[in-house]
Amino acid sequence: MRMRSSLAHGTALFHSRRRACWVVFLGYRCYAGPSLPLPPMSGEMVKQTIQIYARVKPLARRQQAGIYSVGEDEKSASSLEIIVPRDLADGFVNNKRESYKFKFQKIFDQEAKQDAVFESIAKPVAECALAGYNGTIFAYGQTGSGKTFTITGGAERYSDRGIIPRTLSYIFQQLEKDSSKVYTTHVSYLEIYNECGYDLLDPRHEASRLEDLPKVTIMEDPDQNIHLKNLSLQQATNEEEALNLLFLGDTNRMIAETPMNQASTRSHCIFTIHISSKEPGSATIRRSKLHLVDLAGSERVAKTGVGGQLLTEAKYINLSLHYLEQVIIALAEKHRSHIPYRNSMMTSVLRDSLGGNCMTTMIATLSLDKRNIDESISTCRFAQRVALIKNEAVLNEEIDPRLMIIQLKKVIQELKDELAMVTGEQRTEELTQEELLQLEEIIKTFLEDPDPESMLDVGADMRKIKHCFNYIKQLINRTNIPDRHLLSPDITGGEDTNTPEKKEELKKLRDLLHQRDNEINILVSMLKKEKKKAQDALFQLNTGSSGLAVSESSLSISLEEGQRPSACVNVKDTQDFSSSVHRSAFLPRRTGSGGEMSLGRQEAFEIFKRDYVDSVTIEDNKQLLKQRFAEAKSLGEKVNEVRNKINHLKGEITQRHMQRAALGVASPSEELNESDPVEERLRAQIEEEKKSYKTMFNRLKGLKIEIEHLQLLMEKAKVKLQKDFEVWWSEEASNLQDQQEKLPVSNSASALRASPQSLESQQHLYANRLKKVYEYLNKPRMKI
Ligand code: ADP
Ligand code: MG
């Protein structure tokens, strides 16, 4: 589909959804000129069925294991066999023991670690996204089966990082390595709850309830492309920025959640990484989207008493999962033309991921304890249907219309010039000032180019050619005139030089001149050599620690101030977590009713914190963070030391050069032209120092990422602690009120309601109640 032939006049831009290619139609007739830089239009399609994986969550302490086995099948597939035991099968599936077998690409059993899951599942998809293909990874399974753990990660340990942080890390590492293209990355984070979309990264909102956030809505253009209104795309130039955004979104989500609206189990979360890349000078842009999706819990309502039909008839609690299943059933049927994507927001947003332009992977998360056998079987059945869906991923290339126009203008100009040359038609209009300047620039580059093969190409325009000749003539004349002046006495013999005295003097002067000439030449060549060496050394140093200088400075800032550059916890915080009610700068919202804590409440908070179940891991992380900080600090100091050493050695070399140059002028000798052993030694030392600098710096970089991650985890834990405290506080308060209502009237809150008191006495009552709460909390057998 090359568009060289005649096309309609005017300019039109088309975008085909299926092919996802932009094609520019420009209004001009066919020609036989240089070829247009059109994008590759075929051969980049990849057909693939959705890949399915299973992951079995480790059993919790009191859970009773279900019976299942994992087998390696032919052709690198794995199979999962689930046995429904007789006691469960009773009134469940035809009243007899049954076994169900399901095939998956690979099954990750209980002991599988996050890095292995990332390597097998996410890395290939991330690579495709980097190459310009869309990708989706979605986790499907009942609540508590490990979807969030797999997609985002556990909230406790660095090693529990899930697919999103690992993918971000991988993508940014790859981008850093590839200098052939210019990359831009953005992220978006969408939550869909009750058929409404919310932007988890919206920087404007201060709402503390999900419902108060601006709604993200779907818009469909005439070509059926989906656009999401109100969903912000945030640019992330490095891993750290992207991680901050992820944590910001997660924290926003946590804060918006209330016990009444368990959004995290009933909502779908779509974290999307948008990558675009372009080769310098090219008009073609590649764009890809990588969706990482944590779906709502897939649990179903069981109809009791239906006997054998139970498993097939159970219905989803979540309506949009029901629509997802319908889309998947429709896609798996051969002759269905209508796919009901539009029934729900989630299926609309993920439309391309399901049977469209995308490489899609599903992870079925399973909680295979005895009580969840039926849900696990449903999840596996769903996965088997998903595996039938065929997707066609295409390379998403677009042409940037602006750059295309520039290139086409150039082609048109070339053609006009050629035409004028061939037809012999003389062009009489004057060259513009801009053209003249351009020409002079070209001539200058040509004259300065040391390559004897270089050509002066100004196109086939006689006016330009003439101007070039004129310009060069002027240049030659200008440089010759003063030369002639200088040489004239020598060449012409000048005035009277015939007297013996004059001859003698002239000879002397000539000798002196010759001597000076030699001296100058030697000095110049020395200088040149030194300059080159210095440049080489500088270049090596710069490329050796490519780009480290910048990040290093930011690192030293963060270490010196002990603070994340963009927010969050500082060192003091991590050391004194207990006294901190501090909220990070990027989380402007309040935790619901929280606000400033009263004294009593604060005390209650302290006690709550002491007995908080998660406090052990918080403490562990705190210790780990301290350790890492200390390590980073001492490493940072060492790095600085080495840097100073290198600078010092460089200074010594420069000094050495100056000494030798001075020596050369004072008493020229052959020795000075030879290499200097002292300098060689200094250089070798610099090399050594540079090596250790690099090793230490890389370790420091790794530490920095780990520290940042730990800090984010702690920040999240803090928010959770506060939230849990709020819930517990209100429960306790209402319990207490119940108790008090049974006490004599004078001491109870109902008395307050019956006869309104002055503000003072209300405060007094409040303080009394707090005291009671405090006493109550301090009871030794207190249980939270
Ligand atoms: P879901 O998102 O499916 O509701 P979660 O990811 O929140 O489930 O997992 C529930 C609990 O189980 C969490 O406490 C999580 O840390 C833990 N968990 C899930 N999968 C694993 C795993 N593979 N290894 C260790 N803990 C896990
Ligand atoms: Mg979850």
JSON list of C-alpha atoms and ligand atoms in Angstrom, two decimals, residues 143-144 147-149 253 264-265 294-295, ligand 2:
[
{"chain": "A", "resi": 143, "resn": "THR", "atom": "CA", "xyz": [-10.27, -12.36, 46.43]},
{"chain": "A", "resi": 144, "resn": "GLY", "atom": "CA", "xyz": [-7.26, -13.35, 48.47]},
{"chain": "A", "resi": 147, "resn": "LYS", "atom": "CA", "xyz": [-3.70, -11.02, 42.29]},
{"chain": "A", "resi": 148, "resn": "THR", "atom": "CA", "xyz": [-2.41, -7.87, 43.92]},
{"chain": "A", "resi": 149, "resn": "PHE", "atom": "CA", "xyz": [0.59, -9.72, 45.31]},
{"chain": "A", "resi": 253, "resn": "ARG", "atom": "CA", "xyz": [-6.72, 3.92, 46.38]},
{"chain": "A", "resi": 264, "resn": "SER", "atom": "CA", "xyz": [-9.80, -3.18, 46.40]},
{"chain": "A", "resi": 265, "resn": "THR", "atom": "CA", "xyz": [-11.66, -6.44, 45.99]},
{"chain": "A", "resi": 294, "resn": "ASP", "atom": "CA", "xyz": [-5.42, -6.33, 38.71]},
{"chain": "A", "resi": 295, "resn": "LEU", "atom": "CA", "xyz": [-9.02, -7.45, 38.22]},
{"chain": "B", "resi": 2, "resn": "MG", "atom": "MG", "xyz": [-6.24, -7.41, 45.48]}
]
